[in-house]
Short mmCIF file of C-alpha atoms in Angstrom, two decimals:
data_model
loop_
_atom_site.label_atom_id
_atom_site.label_comp_id
_atom_site.label_asym_id
_atom_site.label_seq_id
_atom_site.Cartn_x
_atom_site.Cartn_y
_atom_site.Cartn_z
CA MET A 12 172.78 39.81 -73.40
CA LYS A 13 173.40 36.14 -73.15
CA LYS A 14 170.58 35.60 -70.92
CA LEU A 15 168.22 37.52 -73.12
CA LEU A 16 169.20 35.31 -76.05
CA VAL A 17 168.49 32.32 -74.08
CA LYS A 18 165.27 33.49 -73.11
CA LEU A 19 164.22 34.12 -76.63
CA SER A 20 165.55 30.96 -77.84
CA VAL A 21 163.26 28.99 -75.29
CA LEU A 22 160.52 31.42 -76.29
CA MET A 23 160.82 30.53 -79.76
CA ILE A 24 161.13 26.85 -79.13
CA LEU A 25 158.17 26.58 -77.08
CA PRO A 26 155.41 27.37 -79.66
CA VAL A 27 157.08 24.62 -81.97
CA MET A 28 157.07 22.05 -78.92
CA LEU A 29 153.35 22.97 -78.17
CA ILE A 30 152.26 22.54 -81.79
CA GLY A 31 154.27 19.28 -82.16
CA CYS A 32 152.35 18.25 -78.95
CA SER A 33 149.04 19.40 -80.02
CA THR A 34 149.27 17.61 -83.37
CA LYS A 35 150.01 14.33 -81.69
CA SER A 36 147.15 14.76 -79.35
CA GLY A 37 144.94 15.37 -82.33
CA ASN A 38 146.13 12.01 -84.15
CA ASP A 39 145.30 10.27 -80.81
CA ASN A 40 142.09 11.92 -80.59
CA GLU A 41 141.23 10.76 -84.06
CA GLN A 42 142.40 7.47 -83.41
CA SER A 43 140.38 7.16 -80.08
CA GLU A 44 137.25 8.36 -81.75
CA LYS A 45 137.07 4.92 -83.44
CA VAL A 46 134.79 2.53 -81.34
CA ASN A 47 137.05 -0.30 -80.06
CA VAL A 48 135.16 -3.40 -80.60
CA MET A 49 136.16 -7.01 -79.61
CA VAL A 50 134.11 -10.04 -80.86
CA SER A 51 134.30 -13.67 -79.57
CA ILE A 52 134.25 -15.44 -82.96
CA SER A 53 135.16 -14.71 -86.53
CA PRO A 54 131.76 -14.43 -88.36
CA LEU A 55 130.91 -11.70 -85.78
CA LYS A 56 134.23 -9.80 -86.82
CA GLU A 57 132.89 -9.48 -90.22
CA PHE A 58 129.29 -8.58 -89.38
CA ALA A 59 130.89 -5.84 -87.06
CA GLU A 60 133.12 -4.66 -89.97
CA ARG A 61 130.28 -4.33 -92.30
CA ILE A 62 128.29 -2.23 -90.13
CA GLY A 63 131.00 -0.36 -88.49
CA GLY A 64 133.12 0.38 -91.44
CA ASP A 65 135.95 2.92 -90.65
CA LYS A 66 134.34 4.03 -87.61
CA ILE A 67 135.46 1.18 -85.45
CA GLU A 68 138.40 -0.87 -84.80
CA VAL A 69 137.49 -4.64 -84.53
CA SER A 70 139.69 -7.43 -83.03
CA THR A 71 138.91 -11.30 -82.12
CA LEU A 72 138.86 -12.83 -78.88
CA VAL A 73 139.46 -16.36 -79.90
CA PRO A 74 142.29 -16.75 -82.12
CA GLU A 75 141.43 -17.36 -85.97
CA ASN A 76 142.95 -20.94 -86.02
CA ALA A 77 141.53 -21.84 -82.65
CA GLU A 78 138.41 -24.05 -81.87
CA PRO A 79 135.81 -21.62 -79.92
CA HIS A 80 134.26 -24.39 -78.18
CA ASP A 81 137.56 -25.45 -76.58
CA MET A 82 139.07 -22.06 -75.81
CA ASP A 83 140.98 -21.89 -72.38
CA PHE A 84 140.13 -18.24 -71.43
CA GLY A 85 142.86 -16.80 -69.30
CA PRO A 86 143.86 -13.56 -67.45
CA LYS A 87 145.62 -12.06 -70.67
CA ASP A 88 142.09 -12.65 -72.41
CA LEU A 89 140.43 -10.80 -69.70
CA GLU A 90 142.79 -8.02 -70.10
CA LYS A 91 142.21 -7.79 -73.76
CA LEU A 92 138.48 -7.99 -73.31
CA MET A 93 138.35 -5.10 -70.59
CA LYS A 94 140.14 -2.82 -73.21
CA SER A 95 137.27 -2.97 -75.58
CA GLN A 96 134.44 -0.49 -75.46
CA VAL A 97 131.94 -3.29 -77.01
CA PHE A 98 132.22 -6.99 -76.65
CA VAL A 99 129.96 -8.94 -78.86
CA TYR A 100 129.65 -12.66 -78.24
CA ASN A 101 127.60 -15.37 -79.90
CA GLY A 102 125.87 -16.75 -76.96
CA LEU A 103 123.93 -19.91 -76.38
CA GLY A 104 126.74 -21.79 -74.72
CA MET A 105 129.43 -21.16 -77.52
CA GLU A 106 131.55 -19.18 -75.09
CA HIS A 107 131.14 -21.52 -71.99
CA TRP A 108 134.05 -19.57 -70.37
CA LEU A 109 132.07 -16.41 -70.20
CA GLU A 110 130.08 -17.41 -67.26
CA ASN A 111 133.11 -17.68 -65.06
CA VAL A 112 134.49 -14.26 -65.85
CA GLU A 113 131.31 -12.46 -66.47
CA GLY A 114 131.12 -10.72 -62.98
CA GLN A 115 134.84 -9.48 -63.31
CA ILE A 116 133.89 -7.47 -66.27
CA ASP A 117 133.19 -3.77 -65.42
CA LYS A 118 130.06 -3.41 -67.59
CA ASP A 119 129.99 0.38 -66.93
CA LYS A 120 133.01 0.59 -69.20
CA VAL A 121 132.50 -2.58 -71.59
CA LYS A 122 129.14 -2.88 -73.34
CA MET A 123 128.27 -6.66 -73.53
CA VAL A 124 126.24 -7.60 -76.53
CA ASP A 125 124.59 -11.09 -76.63
CA SER A 126 124.17 -11.36 -80.55
CA SER A 127 121.67 -14.18 -80.13
CA THR A 128 119.17 -11.86 -78.49
CA GLY A 129 116.01 -12.13 -80.57
CA ALA A 130 116.96 -15.09 -82.35
CA ASP A 131 114.84 -18.16 -83.10
CA VAL A 132 116.86 -20.57 -81.21
CA ARG A 133 116.82 -24.25 -82.16
CA VAL A 134 117.08 -26.69 -78.92
CA ILE A 135 118.41 -30.25 -79.76
CA ASP A 136 118.42 -32.93 -76.85
CA GLY A 137 118.13 -30.01 -74.49
CA LYS A 138 120.90 -28.29 -75.80
CA GLN A 139 120.71 -24.84 -77.36
CA ASP A 140 122.27 -24.74 -81.11
CA PRO A 141 124.79 -22.05 -81.03
CA HIS A 142 125.31 -21.96 -85.00
CA LEU A 143 123.23 -19.00 -85.50
CA TRP A 144 125.52 -17.29 -88.18
CA LEU A 145 125.17 -20.32 -90.59
CA SER A 146 121.65 -18.99 -91.09
CA LEU A 147 121.23 -16.04 -93.31
CA ARG A 148 117.94 -15.23 -91.42
CA GLU A 149 119.61 -15.35 -88.06
CA ALA A 150 122.69 -13.50 -89.32
CA THR A 151 120.54 -10.71 -89.82
CA VAL A 152 119.36 -10.67 -86.25
CA GLN A 153 123.12 -10.91 -84.86
CA SER A 154 123.96 -8.06 -87.21
CA ASN A 155 121.17 -5.89 -86.14
CA ASN A 156 122.33 -6.60 -82.25
CA ILE A 157 125.60 -5.45 -83.39
CA LYS A 158 124.33 -2.30 -85.22
CA ASN A 159 121.96 -1.37 -82.26
CA ALA A 160 125.01 -1.61 -79.77
CA LEU A 161 127.25 0.65 -81.94
CA ILE A 162 124.57 3.30 -82.29
CA GLU A 163 124.11 3.09 -78.34
CA VAL A 164 127.84 3.89 -77.61
CA ASP A 165 128.38 6.10 -80.88
CA PRO A 166 125.01 7.97 -81.47
CA GLU A 167 126.55 10.48 -83.56
CA ASN A 168 127.29 8.03 -86.34
CA LYS A 169 123.70 6.41 -86.29
CA ASP A 170 122.81 7.18 -89.91
CA PHE A 171 126.27 5.51 -91.08
CA TYR A 172 125.49 2.28 -88.93
CA GLU A 173 122.01 2.09 -90.09
CA GLU A 174 122.87 2.54 -93.70
CA ASN A 175 125.72 0.02 -93.65
CA TYR A 176 123.46 -2.57 -91.83
CA ASN A 177 120.68 -2.04 -94.37
CA LYS A 178 123.39 -2.76 -97.27
CA PHE A 179 124.48 -5.82 -95.50
CA LYS A 180 120.98 -7.02 -94.83
CA ASP A 181 120.03 -6.65 -98.54
CA GLU A 182 122.93 -8.84 -99.49
CA LEU A 183 121.74 -11.46 -96.81
CA ASP A 184 118.33 -11.25 -98.03
CA SER A 185 119.22 -11.40 -101.88
CA LEU A 186 121.29 -14.65 -101.04
CA TYR A 187 118.33 -16.24 -99.16
CA ASN A 188 116.03 -15.73 -101.72
CA GLU A 189 118.07 -17.10 -104.44
CA TYR A 190 118.61 -20.18 -102.76
CA LYS A 191 115.18 -20.30 -101.30
CA ASP A 192 114.08 -20.62 -104.80
CA LYS A 193 116.67 -23.10 -106.04
CA PHE A 194 116.15 -25.56 -103.12
CA ALA A 195 112.60 -25.41 -103.56
CA SER A 196 112.96 -27.05 -107.05
CA LYS A 197 114.80 -30.13 -105.53
CA THR A 198 112.97 -33.43 -104.44
CA GLN A 199 115.67 -34.81 -102.34
CA LYS A 200 116.26 -32.60 -99.22
CA TYR A 201 118.73 -34.75 -97.22
CA PHE A 202 122.46 -34.49 -96.63
CA MET A 203 125.14 -35.93 -94.29
CA THR A 204 128.00 -33.99 -92.41
CA SER A 205 130.50 -34.90 -89.77
CA HIS A 206 129.21 -32.13 -87.27
CA ALA A 207 125.88 -31.19 -86.69
CA ALA A 208 126.36 -27.40 -87.33
CA PHE A 209 124.23 -26.71 -90.12
CA GLY A 210 120.64 -27.18 -88.48
CA TYR A 211 119.68 -23.32 -88.85
CA LEU A 212 120.80 -23.39 -92.78
CA CYS A 213 118.67 -26.56 -92.94
CA ARG A 214 115.63 -24.78 -91.27
CA ASP A 215 115.82 -21.76 -93.86
CA PHE A 216 115.76 -24.06 -96.65
CA GLY A 217 113.53 -26.91 -95.63
CA LEU A 218 116.34 -29.30 -95.66
CA THR A 219 117.39 -32.04 -93.18
CA GLU A 220 120.89 -32.83 -91.78
CA ASN A 221 122.21 -35.94 -90.26
CA SER A 222 125.64 -36.14 -88.77
CA LEU A 223 128.35 -38.07 -87.02
CA HIS A 224 129.02 -35.74 -84.27
CA ASP A 225 126.50 -33.55 -82.12
CA ILE A 226 126.19 -29.57 -82.28
CA PHE A 227 129.20 -29.16 -80.38
CA GLY A 228 131.44 -31.55 -82.35
CA GLU A 229 131.20 -34.12 -79.58
CA GLY A 230 130.20 -37.87 -79.38
CA GLU A 231 132.24 -40.85 -80.39
CA VAL A 232 131.66 -42.29 -83.78
CA THR A 233 131.00 -45.79 -82.86
CA ALA A 234 130.80 -48.97 -85.37
CA LYS A 235 126.96 -48.79 -84.56
CA LYS A 236 126.87 -44.97 -85.44
CA ASN A 237 128.73 -45.70 -88.74
CA ALA A 238 126.31 -48.50 -89.74
CA GLY A 239 123.26 -46.25 -89.02
CA ALA A 240 124.96 -43.32 -91.06
CA ILE A 241 125.64 -45.80 -94.05
CA ASN A 242 122.07 -47.14 -93.88
CA TYR A 243 120.60 -43.51 -93.67
CA CYS A 244 122.80 -42.53 -96.60
CA LYS A 245 121.69 -45.47 -98.93
CA GLU A 246 117.93 -45.08 -97.61
CA LYS A 247 117.90 -41.39 -98.62
CA GLY A 248 120.13 -41.53 -101.77
CA ILE A 249 122.89 -39.47 -100.57
CA THR A 250 126.04 -39.61 -102.23
CA VAL A 251 127.98 -37.05 -100.96
CA ILE A 252 129.36 -36.73 -97.25
CA PHE A 253 130.51 -33.14 -95.96
CA SER A 254 133.53 -32.61 -93.88
CA GLU A 255 134.75 -29.58 -92.13
CA GLY A 256 138.31 -30.32 -92.05
CA SER A 257 141.00 -32.75 -91.54
CA GLU A 258 139.83 -34.06 -88.14
CA THR A 259 136.62 -35.44 -89.73
CA GLN A 260 137.95 -36.29 -93.11
CA LYS A 261 138.62 -39.95 -92.34
CA GLU A 262 135.33 -40.42 -90.78
CA ALA A 263 133.58 -39.01 -93.64
CA GLU A 264 135.71 -41.08 -96.09
CA THR A 265 134.92 -44.26 -94.38
CA ILE A 266 131.01 -43.42 -94.76
CA ALA A 267 131.67 -42.54 -98.51
CA ASN A 268 133.62 -45.69 -99.40
CA GLU A 269 130.90 -47.70 -97.98
CA ILE A 270 128.17 -45.99 -100.09
CA GLY A 271 130.14 -45.46 -103.20
CA GLY A 272 130.15 -41.86 -102.88
CA LYS A 273 132.51 -38.92 -102.10
CA VAL A 274 133.74 -36.52 -99.71
CA GLU A 275 133.47 -32.61 -100.06
CA PRO A 276 134.59 -29.58 -97.86
CA ILE A 277 132.07 -27.38 -96.25
CA TYR A 278 132.66 -24.43 -93.92
CA SER A 279 131.21 -24.04 -90.52
CA LEU A 280 132.63 -20.63 -90.25
CA GLU A 281 133.64 -20.77 -86.62
CA THR A 282 136.90 -19.61 -87.98
CA LYS A 283 137.71 -17.33 -91.02
CA VAL A 284 137.94 -19.08 -94.30
CA GLU A 285 140.90 -17.83 -96.18
CA GLY A 286 140.19 -15.81 -99.12
CA LYS A 287 136.46 -15.81 -98.72
CA SER A 288 134.04 -13.40 -96.98
CA TYR A 289 131.06 -14.25 -95.16
CA ILE A 290 128.81 -14.04 -98.18
CA GLU A 291 131.11 -15.88 -100.45
CA ALA A 292 131.63 -18.58 -97.98
CA MET A 293 127.91 -18.98 -97.25
CA ARG A 294 127.31 -18.88 -101.25
CA TYR A 295 129.80 -21.76 -101.48
CA ASN A 296 128.14 -23.94 -98.85
CA LEU A 297 124.69 -23.45 -100.28
CA GLU A 298 125.83 -24.08 -103.76
CA THR A 299 127.87 -27.10 -102.72
CA ILE A 300 124.86 -28.42 -100.79
CA TYR A 301 122.35 -27.82 -103.59
CA ASN A 302 124.67 -29.50 -106.18
CA SER A 303 124.67 -32.85 -104.00
CA LEU A 304 120.92 -33.10 -104.03
CA LYS A 305 119.04 -34.68 -106.67
#
């Protein structure tokens, strides 16, 4: 009798265990249905999120507070990258470390997406300018590449990705058209920055940028370069020097003091701007530059 009761107890418990296991598996499957996307830098994360919505999980390889140009890519970073289904990188030399590890990446498991594919790339002094995301036009190209990659790995949600991409593109186009008209009304088209990151933005709106450092934020600011920057500002009637942060604030202040001007912040967007979306940060940049022109 006792043996019979034990058998009956086991038979009664088994279905409960199976139901529990089945429920857990269902949750895991639901979670795994999301496409695992990794991006190299912050702006690409927002592009992916706008297009992928709740169909994807997105992480950023370069830490939010780190300088993408200076990242020291290690084994743990490769391990994280290999866990993704899609890896989106900026290209154009922004991820210089990628050349050394690309051969170790199993491309049958990880779809590699060069977001610069199809972009109209600027070449300055023999170097490709990587700052595509600072152009609303080129951000559309990057977003389109992300959208196509998501459709390739998750074709069932093609319509979802297409719809989200089109909504985001409409926002980019609207902001571009708004400031295209505004900048056209300005007679002065020149501005001064600490880092030559805004060349694509300038191309979009017919502006000209001069800077203390090159497109990779490199180059020593000598007395001769300072003097040249001061003369340039006086010649072009520039009274605002744009700085991207504390590292370049002092350099910008030196120029501003000599021309009787001021320093204002501007965003390169290589890292996340606290409290602002990409569209909001770009609007801030455009409005700030617009207000500095005569």
